[in-house]
Amino acid sequence: MESDSRWVQAILGWRMSGENVDLVLRMYEVFNRRDLDALLALMHDEVEIAPRLGALEGDYRGHAGVRRWWSDLLDFFPDYAAEIVEVQDLGDVTLGEIRGRAHGAASTTPVVETWWQSIRWRDGRCVWWRNFATKADALETIELET
């Protein structure tokens, strides 16, 4: 894991900083608490989010898009909880391995998924986030978008 982080840093020339890691921890803490207002306070007014289901649901932009994503996700998985397995601070971008657990609204079958999330931060607020099935896909996108 650490060698991946050094590889990304070498390519992108970023310095390590703990501030954005704290923001990621806060973001997931308020999500799991179901505090939408606190989550929105961490989002830039024109935030762009691309969850993996976003391809099916369309674009989520701005605070209205975050509210729609929140509703879409929790309507389908009312008990969804996300756990940060690992997070790396790559300057103005964080890269996290996230594990989600839930049950469908109409099912008792558990859902457990792991994905990678890149988040770009500016002035203490999320500018965009993108979710990926693999770390390699997340790293490739981070490289292309910087």
GROMACS .gro file of N, CA and C in nm:
model
  438
    1MET      N    1   0.081  -0.119   0.000
    1MET     CA    2   0.000   0.000   0.000
    1MET      C    3   0.086   0.126   0.000
    2GLU      N    4   0.189   0.127   0.087
    2GLU     CA    5   0.271   0.246   0.095
    2GLU      C    6   0.346   0.272  -0.034
    3SER      N    7   0.388   0.165  -0.103
    3SER     CA    8   0.459   0.185  -0.229
    3SER      C    9   0.368   0.251  -0.333
    4ASP      N   10   0.237   0.216  -0.333
    4ASP     CA   11   0.142   0.282  -0.423
    4ASP      C   12   0.136   0.431  -0.394
    5SER      N   13   0.132   0.464  -0.265
    5SER     CA   14   0.125   0.605  -0.225
    5SER      C   15   0.248   0.680  -0.272
    6ARG      N   16   0.365   0.621  -0.254
    6ARG     CA   17   0.489   0.687  -0.300
    6ARG      C   18   0.489   0.701  -0.451
    7TRP      N   19   0.438   0.602  -0.522
    7TRP     CA   20   0.431   0.607  -0.668
    7TRP      C   21   0.346   0.725  -0.712
    8VAL      N   22   0.227   0.739  -0.652
    8VAL     CA   23   0.138   0.849  -0.689
    8VAL      C   24   0.205   0.982  -0.654
    9GLN      N   25   0.265   0.992  -0.537
    9GLN     CA   26   0.332   1.115  -0.497
    9GLN      C   27   0.445   1.150  -0.593
   10ALA      N   28   0.521   1.049  -0.635
   10ALA     CA   29   0.633   1.075  -0.726
   10ALA      C   30   0.582   1.130  -0.859
   11ILE      N   31   0.473   1.073  -0.909
   11ILE     CA   32   0.416   1.119  -1.036
   11ILE      C   33   0.359   1.259  -1.023
   12LEU      N   34   0.287   1.282  -0.913
   12LEU     CA   35   0.212   1.406  -0.899
   12LEU      C   36   0.285   1.512  -0.818
   13GLY      N   37   0.393   1.475  -0.750
   13GLY     CA   38   0.471   1.572  -0.675
   13GLY      C   39   0.399   1.629  -0.554
   14TRP      N   40   0.313   1.552  -0.490
   14TRP     CA   41   0.235   1.602  -0.377
   14TRP      C   42   0.306   1.576  -0.245
   15ARG      N   43   0.278   1.663  -0.149
   15ARG     CA   44   0.328   1.646  -0.013
   15ARG      C   45   0.217   1.584   0.071
   16MET      N   46   0.257   1.514   0.174
   16MET     CA   47   0.160   1.453   0.264
   16MET      C   48   0.113   1.555   0.367
   17SER      N   49  -0.014   1.549   0.402
   17SER     CA   50  -0.072   1.637   0.501
   17SER      C   51  -0.189   1.564   0.565
   18GLY      N   52  -0.207   1.578   0.697
   18GLY     CA   53  -0.315   1.508   0.765
   18GLY      C   54  -0.448   1.579   0.762
   19GLU      N   55  -0.452   1.704   0.719
   19GLU     CA   56  -0.576   1.781   0.722
   19GLU      C   57  -0.688   1.717   0.641
   20ASN      N   58  -0.659   1.672   0.521
   20ASN     CA   59  -0.763   1.613   0.437
   20ASN      C   60  -0.807   1.477   0.488
   21VAL      N   61  -0.717   1.403   0.552
   21VAL     CA   62  -0.757   1.277   0.613
   21VAL      C   63  -0.861   1.303   0.721
   22ASP      N   64  -0.840   1.407   0.801
   22ASP     CA   65  -0.938   1.443   0.903
   22ASP      C   66  -1.073   1.475   0.841
   23LEU      N   67  -1.073   1.542   0.725
   23LEU     CA   68  -1.197   1.574   0.656
   23LEU      C   69  -1.270   1.448   0.609
   24VAL      N   70  -1.195   1.350   0.559
   24VAL     CA   71  -1.255   1.223   0.516
   24VAL      C   72  -1.318   1.153   0.637
   25LEU      N   73  -1.244   1.147   0.747
   25LEU     CA   74  -1.297   1.084   0.868
   25LEU      C   75  -1.426   1.153   0.912
   26ARG      N   76  -1.427   1.284   0.908
   26ARG     CA   77  -1.547   1.361   0.945
   26ARG      C   78  -1.662   1.331   0.849
   27MET      N   79  -1.632   1.327   0.719
   27MET     CA   80  -1.734   1.301   0.619
   27MET      C   81  -1.805   1.168   0.645
   28TYR      N   82  -1.729   1.064   0.673
   28TYR     CA   83  -1.790   0.934   0.697
   28TYR      C   84  -1.859   0.927   0.832
   29GLU      N   85  -1.807   0.998   0.930
   29GLU     CA   86  -1.871   1.001   1.062
   29GLU      C   87  -2.009   1.065   1.051
   30VAL      N   88  -2.020   1.177   0.980
   30VAL     CA   89  -2.151   1.244   0.970
   30VAL      C   90  -2.246   1.165   0.879
   31PHE      N   91  -2.192   1.098   0.777
   31PHE     CA   92  -2.279   1.013   0.695
   31PHE      C   93  -2.340   0.902   0.780
   32ASN      N   94  -2.256   0.830   0.854
   32ASN     CA   95  -2.305   0.719   0.935
   32ASN      C   96  -2.400   0.764   1.045
   33ARG      N   97  -2.389   0.889   1.086
   33ARG     CA   98  -2.480   0.948   1.185
   33ARG      C   99  -2.609   0.999   1.120
   34ARG      N  100  -2.612   1.001   0.987
   34ARG     CA  101  -2.725   1.052   0.907
   34ARG      C  102  -2.747   1.201   0.928
   35ASP      N  103  -2.636   1.276   0.932
   35ASP     CA  104  -2.642   1.421   0.950
   35ASP      C  105  -2.615   1.488   0.814
   36LEU      N  106  -2.719   1.500   0.733
   36LEU     CA  107  -2.706   1.555   0.599
   36LEU      C  108  -2.655   1.699   0.602
   37ASP      N  109  -2.701   1.780   0.695
   37ASP     CA  110  -2.655   1.919   0.702
   37ASP      C  111  -2.504   1.926   0.726
   38ALA      N  112  -2.454   1.841   0.815
   38ALA     CA  113  -2.309   1.840   0.841
   38ALA      C  114  -2.232   1.791   0.718
   39LEU      N  115  -2.287   1.696   0.645
   39LEU     CA  116  -2.223   1.649   0.523
   39LEU      C  117  -2.219   1.761   0.419
   40LEU      N  118  -2.331   1.830   0.402
   40LEU     CA  119  -2.336   1.941   0.306
   40LEU      C  120  -2.237   2.051   0.342
   41ALA      N  121  -2.212   2.072   0.469
   41ALA     CA  122  -2.116   2.173   0.512
   41ALA      C  123  -1.974   2.140   0.467
   42LEU      N  124  -1.948   2.011   0.440
   42LEU     CA  125  -1.816   1.968   0.392
   42LEU      C  126  -1.806   1.972   0.239
   43MET      N  127  -1.916   2.001   0.172
   43MET     CA  128  -1.922   1.999   0.026
   43MET      C  129  -1.914   2.141  -0.031
   44HIS      N  130  -1.837   2.156  -0.137
   44HIS     CA  131  -1.834   2.282  -0.212
   44HIS      C  132  -1.973   2.302  -0.272
   45ASP      N  133  -2.013   2.426  -0.293
   45ASP     CA  134  -2.146   2.454  -0.347
   45ASP      C  135  -2.170   2.386  -0.482
   46GLU      N  136  -2.064   2.368  -0.560
   46GLU     CA  137  -2.078   2.307  -0.693
   46GLU      C  138  -2.010   2.171  -0.700
   47VAL      N  139  -2.012   2.098  -0.589
   47VAL     CA  140  -1.951   1.966  -0.582
   47VAL      C  141  -2.006   1.875  -0.692
   48GLU      N  142  -1.919   1.788  -0.742
   48GLU     CA  143  -1.959   1.686  -0.839
   48GLU      C  144  -1.927   1.551  -0.779
   49ILE      N  145  -2.027   1.465  -0.771
   49ILE     CA  146  -2.002   1.333  -0.715
   49ILE      C  147  -2.036   1.226  -0.818
   50ALA      N  148  -1.956   1.121  -0.817
   50ALA     CA  149  -1.974   1.011  -0.911
   50ALA      C  150  -1.968   0.879  -0.835
   51PRO      N  151  -2.076   0.845  -0.764
   51PRO     CA  152  -2.080   0.714  -0.701
   51PRO      C  153  -2.089   0.607  -0.810
   52ARG      N  154  -2.061   0.485  -0.774
   52ARG     CA  155  -2.064   0.380  -0.875
   52ARG      C  156  -2.203   0.364  -0.935
   53LEU      N  157  -2.307   0.391  -0.859
   53LEU     CA  158  -2.443   0.385  -0.913
   53LEU      C  159  -2.478   0.510  -0.993
   54GLY      N  160  -2.391   0.609  -0.991
   54GLY     CA  161  -2.416   0.733  -1.062
   54GLY      C  162  -2.436   0.713  -1.211
   55ALA      N  163  -2.368   0.614  -1.266
   55ALA     CA  164  -2.384   0.586  -1.409
   55ALA      C  165  -2.528   0.548  -1.441
   56LEU      N  166  -2.595   0.487  -1.345
   56LEU     CA  167  -2.735   0.448  -1.365
   56LEU      C  168  -2.831   0.562  -1.330
   57GLU      N  169  -2.794   0.642  -1.232
   57GLU     CA  170  -2.884   0.744  -1.180
   57GLU      C  171  -2.865   0.881  -1.244
   58GLY      N  172  -2.753   0.903  -1.312
   58GLY     CA  173  -2.726   1.034  -1.370
   58GLY      C  174  -2.631   1.115  -1.284
   59ASP      N  175  -2.609   1.238  -1.324
   59ASP     CA  176  -2.514   1.324  -1.254
   59ASP      C  177  -2.569   1.371  -1.121
   60TYR      N  178  -2.477   1.385  -1.027
   60TYR     CA  179  -2.509   1.445  -0.898
   60TYR      C  180  -2.419   1.567  -0.885
   61ARG      N  181  -2.477   1.686  -0.893
   61ARG     CA  182  -2.399   1.809  -0.888
   61ARG      C  183  -2.460   1.905  -0.786
   62GLY      N  184  -2.371   1.977  -0.717
   62GLY     CA  185  -2.415   2.075  -0.620
   62GLY      C  186  -2.481   2.011  -0.500
   63HIS      N  187  -2.526   2.096  -0.409
   63HIS     CA  188  -2.590   2.045  -0.288
   63HIS      C  189  -2.720   1.971  -0.320
   64ALA      N  190  -2.792   2.015  -0.425
   64ALA     CA  191  -2.913   1.943  -0.465
   64ALA      C  192  -2.878   1.801  -0.511
   65GLY      N  193  -2.766   1.785  -0.581
   65GLY     CA  194  -2.722   1.653  -0.623
   65GLY      C  195  -2.683   1.565  -0.506
   66VAL      N  196  -2.618   1.623  -0.405
   66VAL     CA  197  -2.582   1.546  -0.286
   66VAL      C  198  -2.710   1.500  -0.215
   67ARG      N  199  -2.807   1.587  -0.204
   67ARG     CA  200  -2.935   1.549  -0.142
   67ARG      C  201  -3.002   1.435  -0.219
   68ARG      N  202  -2.999   1.443  -0.353
   68ARG     CA  203  -3.059   1.338  -0.435
   68ARG      C  204  -2.985   1.207  -0.419
   69TRP      N  205  -2.849   1.212  -0.417
   69TRP     CA  206  -2.768   1.091  -0.394
   69TRP      C  207  -2.802   1.030  -0.259
   70TRP      N  208  -2.808   1.115  -0.157
   70TRP     CA  209  -2.840   1.071  -0.020
   70TRP      C  210  -2.973   0.995  -0.020
   71SER      N  211  -3.074   1.056  -0.079
   71SER     CA  212  -3.207   0.996  -0.083
   71SER      C  213  -3.207   0.867  -0.165
   72ASP      N  214  -3.144   0.868  -0.282
   72ASP     CA  215  -3.139   0.749  -0.366
   72ASP      C  216  -3.075   0.632  -0.292
   73LEU      N  217  -2.961   0.658  -0.229
   73LEU     CA  218  -2.888   0.551  -0.160
   73LEU      C  219  -2.968   0.499  -0.041
   74LEU      N  220  -3.017   0.590   0.045
   74LEU     CA  221  -3.082   0.547   0.168
   74LEU      C  222  -3.223   0.494   0.146
   75ASP      N  223  -3.287   0.531   0.036
   75ASP     CA  224  -3.416   0.470   0.002
   75ASP      C  225  -3.396   0.322  -0.033
   76PHE      N  226  -3.286   0.292  -0.099
   76PHE     CA  227  -3.258   0.156  -0.141
   76PHE      C  228  -3.192   0.074  -0.031
   77PHE      N  229  -3.101   0.136   0.045
   77PHE     CA  230  -3.028   0.071   0.155
   77PHE      C  231  -3.042   0.156   0.282
   78PRO      N  232  -3.155   0.148   0.352
   78PRO     CA  233  -3.178   0.238   0.466
   78PRO      C  234  -3.077   0.226   0.579
   79ASP      N  235  -3.015   0.110   0.595
   79ASP     CA  236  -2.919   0.093   0.705
   79ASP      C  237  -2.773   0.097   0.657
   80TYR      N  238  -2.750   0.156   0.540
   80TYR     CA  239  -2.615   0.159   0.483
   80TYR      C  240  -2.518   0.226   0.580
   81ALA      N  241  -2.407   0.159   0.605
   81ALA     CA  242  -2.299   0.215   0.687
   81ALA      C  243  -2.169   0.195   0.613
   82ALA      N  244  -2.082   0.296   0.619
   82ALA     CA  245  -1.954   0.291   0.549
   82ALA      C  246  -1.841   0.298   0.650
   83GLU      N  247  -1.741   0.215   0.628
   83GLU     CA  248  -1.624   0.209   0.714
   83GLU      C  249  -1.500   0.239   0.631
   84ILE      N  250  -1.415   0.325   0.682
   84ILE     CA  251  -1.288   0.353   0.615
   84ILE      C  252  -1.190   0.245   0.655
   85VAL      N  253  -1.143   0.170   0.556
   85VAL     CA  254  -1.042   0.067   0.581
   85VAL      C  255  -0.904   0.132   0.583
   86GLU      N  256  -0.882   0.221   0.488
   86GLU     CA  257  -0.754   0.291   0.476
   86GLU      C  258  -0.779   0.421   0.401
   87VAL      N  259  -0.706   0.525   0.436
   87VAL     CA  260  -0.713   0.650   0.361
   87VAL      C  261  -0.572   0.707   0.349
   88GLN      N  262  -0.542   0.756   0.229
   88GLN     CA  263  -0.412   0.818   0.201
   88GLN      C  264  -0.436   0.962   0.159
   89ASP      N  265  -0.353   1.050   0.210
   89ASP     CA  266  -0.360   1.191   0.173
   89ASP      C  267  -0.255   1.215   0.067
   90LEU      N  268  -0.301   1.257  -0.051
   90LEU     CA  269  -0.212   1.279  -0.164
   90LEU      C  270  -0.211   1.427  -0.203
   91GLY      N  271  -0.207   1.513  -0.104
   91GLY     CA  272  -0.210   1.656  -0.130
   91GLY      C  273  -0.352   1.706  -0.127
   92ASP      N  274  -0.402   1.753  -0.241
   92ASP     CA  275  -0.541   1.801  -0.244
   92ASP      C  276  -0.640   1.690  -0.279
   93VAL      N  277  -0.591   1.566  -0.289
   93VAL     CA  278  -0.676   1.451  -0.316
   93VAL      C  279  -0.651   1.346  -0.208
   94THR      N  280  -0.760   1.284  -0.163
   94THR     CA  281  -0.746   1.168  -0.075
   94THR      C  282  -0.790   1.044  -0.151
   95LEU      N  283  -0.732   0.932  -0.114
   95LEU     CA  284  -0.766   0.803  -0.173
   95LEU      C  285  -0.799   0.709  -0.059
   96GLY      N  286  -0.921   0.657  -0.059
   96GLY     CA  287  -0.963   0.569   0.049
   96GLY      C  288  -1.016   0.437   0.001
   97GLU      N  289  -0.990   0.336   0.082
   97GLU     CA  290  -1.054   0.206   0.063
   97GLU      C  291  -1.171   0.204   0.162
   98ILE      N  292  -1.290   0.183   0.109
   98ILE     CA  293  -1.412   0.194   0.189
   98ILE      C  294  -1.488   0.061   0.184
   99ARG      N  295  -1.542   0.022   0.298
   99ARG     CA  296  -1.626  -0.098   0.303
   99ARG      C  297  -1.766  -0.055   0.345
  100GLY      N  298  -1.863  -0.092   0.264
  100GLY     CA  299  -2.003  -0.061   0.293
  100GLY      C  300  -2.079  -0.186   0.332
  101ARG      N  301  -2.172  -0.167   0.425
  101ARG     CA  302  -2.256  -0.279   0.470
  101ARG      C  303  -2.400  -0.230   0.477
  102ALA      N  304  -2.492  -0.315   0.432
  102ALA     CA  305  -2.633  -0.276   0.433
  102ALA      C  306  -2.721  -0.397   0.409
  103HIS      N  307  -2.849  -0.372   0.416
  103HIS     CA  308  -2.953  -0.465   0.372
  103HIS      C  309  -3.043  -0.385   0.279
  104GLY      N  310  -3.092  -0.449   0.175
  104GLY     CA  311  -3.186  -0.381   0.087
  104GLY      C  312  -3.314  -0.346   0.160
  105ALA      N  313  -3.383  -0.243   0.113
  105ALA     CA  314  -3.507  -0.199   0.177
  105ALA      C  315  -3.611  -0.311   0.182
  106ALA      N  316  -3.609  -0.401   0.084
  106ALA     CA  317  -3.709  -0.507   0.077
  106ALA      C  318  -3.648  -0.645   0.098
  107SER      N  319  -3.532  -0.651   0.168
  107SER     CA  320  -3.462  -0.778   0.180
  107SER      C  321  -3.388  -0.785   0.314
  108THR      N  322  -3.370  -0.906   0.362
  108THR     CA  323  -3.286  -0.926   0.480
  108THR      C  324  -3.147  -0.974   0.442
  109THR      N  325  -3.123  -0.990   0.313
  109THR     CA  326  -2.993  -1.035   0.266
  109THR      C  327  -2.890  -0.925   0.284
  110PRO      N  328  -2.781  -0.956   0.352
  110PRO     CA  329  -2.679  -0.852   0.373
  110PRO      C  330  -2.602  -0.822   0.245
  111VAL      N  331  -2.564  -0.697   0.231
  111VAL     CA  332  -2.478  -0.652   0.122
  111VAL      C  333  -2.350  -0.599   0.185
  112VAL      N  334  -2.238  -0.651   0.138
  112VAL     CA  335  -2.108  -0.603   0.182
  112VAL      C  336  -2.029  -0.574   0.056
  113GLU      N  337  -1.977  -0.453   0.047
  113GLU     CA  338  -1.900  -0.416  -0.072
  113GLU      C  339  -1.778  -0.336  -0.030
  114THR      N  340  -1.674  -0.348  -0.109
  114THR     CA  341  -1.553  -0.268  -0.088
  114THR      C  342  -1.526  -0.193  -0.216
  115TRP      N  343  -1.492  -0.066  -0.203
  115TRP     CA  344  -1.460   0.015  -0.319
  115TRP      C  345  -1.354   0.116  -0.281
  116TRP      N  346  -1.302   0.185  -0.382
  116TRP     CA  347  -1.201   0.290  -0.363
  116TRP      C  348  -1.264   0.423  -0.398
  117GLN      N  349  -1.229   0.524  -0.322
  117GLN     CA  350  -1.287   0.657  -0.342
  117GLN      C  351  -1.177   0.762  -0.346
  118SER      N  352  -1.180   0.842  -0.451
  118SER     CA  353  -1.091   0.958  -0.457
  118SER      C  354  -1.176   1.083  -0.432
  119ILE      N  355  -1.120   1.174  -0.353
  119ILE     CA  356  -1.190   1.299  -0.320
  119ILE      C  357  -1.092   1.414  -0.338
  120ARG      N  358  -1.132   1.514  -0.411
  120ARG     CA  359  -1.052   1.636  -0.425
  120ARG      C  360  -1.106   1.738  -0.325
  121TRP      N  361  -1.013   1.799  -0.249
  121TRP     CA  362  -1.046   1.898  -0.146
  121TRP      C  363  -0.989   2.033  -0.184
  122ARG      N  364  -1.066   2.137  -0.155
  122ARG     CA  365  -1.017   2.275  -0.172
  122ARG      C  366  -1.074   2.358  -0.057
  123ASP      N  367  -0.986   2.424   0.015
  123ASP     CA  368  -1.028   2.511   0.126
  123ASP      C  369  -1.118   2.437   0.225
  124GLY      N  370  -1.085   2.311   0.253
  124GLY     CA  371  -1.158   2.235   0.352
  124GLY      C  372  -1.292   2.182   0.308
  125ARG      N  373  -1.319   2.185   0.177
  125ARG     CA  374  -1.447   2.135   0.126
  125ARG      C  375  -1.424   2.043   0.007
  126CYS      N  376  -1.511   1.946  -0.007
  126CYS     CA  377  -1.503   1.850  -0.116
  126CYS      C  378  -1.548   1.916  -0.246
  127VAL      N  379  -1.461   1.911  -0.347
  127VAL     CA  380  -1.491   1.966  -0.479
  127VAL      C  381  -1.553   1.856  -0.568
  128TRP      N  382  -1.497   1.734  -0.556
  128TRP     CA  383  -1.555   1.619  -0.624
  128TRP      C  384  -1.515   1.491  -0.553
  129TRP      N  385  -1.599   1.390  -0.572
  129TRP     CA  386  -1.560   1.256  -0.531
  129TRP      C  387  -1.603   1.158  -0.637
  130ARG      N  388  -1.521   1.052  -0.648
  130ARG     CA  389  -1.547   0.948  -0.746
  130ARG      C  390  -1.522   0.812  -0.679
  131ASN      N  391  -1.608   0.717  -0.708
  131ASN     CA  392  -1.595   0.582  -0.652
  131ASN      C  393  -1.557   0.484  -0.763
  132PHE      N  394  -1.474   0.387  -0.725
  132PHE     CA  395  -1.420   0.290  -0.821
  132PHE      C  396  -1.421   0.150  -0.763
  133ALA      N  397  -1.431   0.051  -0.849
  133ALA     CA  398  -1.428  -0.088  -0.806
  133ALA      C  399  -1.288  -0.131  -0.764
  134THR      N  400  -1.185  -0.069  -0.822
  134THR     CA  401  -1.048  -0.109  -0.791
  134THR      C  402  -0.960   0.012  -0.759
  135LYS      N  403  -0.856  -0.016  -0.686
  135LYS     CA  404  -0.759   0.089  -0.653
  135LYS      C  405  -0.688   0.135  -0.780
  136ALA      N  406  -0.659   0.043  -0.870
  136ALA     CA  407  -0.591   0.079  -0.995
  136ALA      C  408  -0.673   0.180  -1.075
  137ASP      N  409  -0.804   0.158  -1.082
  137ASP     CA  410  -0.891   0.253  -1.154
  137ASP      C  411  -0.889   0.390  -1.086
  138ALA      N  412  -0.893   0.390  -0.954
  138ALA     CA  413  -0.890   0.517  -0.880
  138ALA      C  414  -0.758   0.589  -0.905
  139LEU      N  415  -0.646   0.518  -0.897
  139LEU     CA  416  -0.516   0.581  -0.919
  139LEU      C  417  -0.503   0.636  -1.062
  140GLU      N  418  -0.555   0.562  -1.158
  140GLU     CA  419  -0.549   0.608  -1.296
  140GLU      C  420  -0.626   0.739  -1.314
  141THR      N  421  -0.742   0.747  -1.255
  141THR     CA  422  -0.824   0.868  -1.265
  141THR      C  423  -0.758   0.985  -1.194
  142ILE      N  424  -0.700   0.959  -1.077
  142ILE     CA  425  -0.630   1.066  -1.005
  142ILE      C  426  -0.518   1.120  -1.092
  143GLU      N  427  -0.444   1.032  -1.155
  143GLU     CA  428  -0.333   1.075  -1.242
  143GLU      C  429  -0.385   1.159  -1.360
  144LEU      N  430  -0.495   1.118  -1.421
  144LEU     CA  431  -0.549   1.188  -1.537
  144LEU      C  432  -0.610   1.323  -1.503
  145GLU      N  433  -0.664   1.336  -1.381
  145GLU     CA  434  -0.734   1.458  -1.344
  145GLU      C  435  -0.645   1.562  -1.276
  146THR      N  436  -0.517   1.534  -1.269
  146THR     CA  437  -0.427   1.633  -1.207
  146THR      C  438  -0.327   1.682  -1.306
   0.00000   0.00000   0.00000
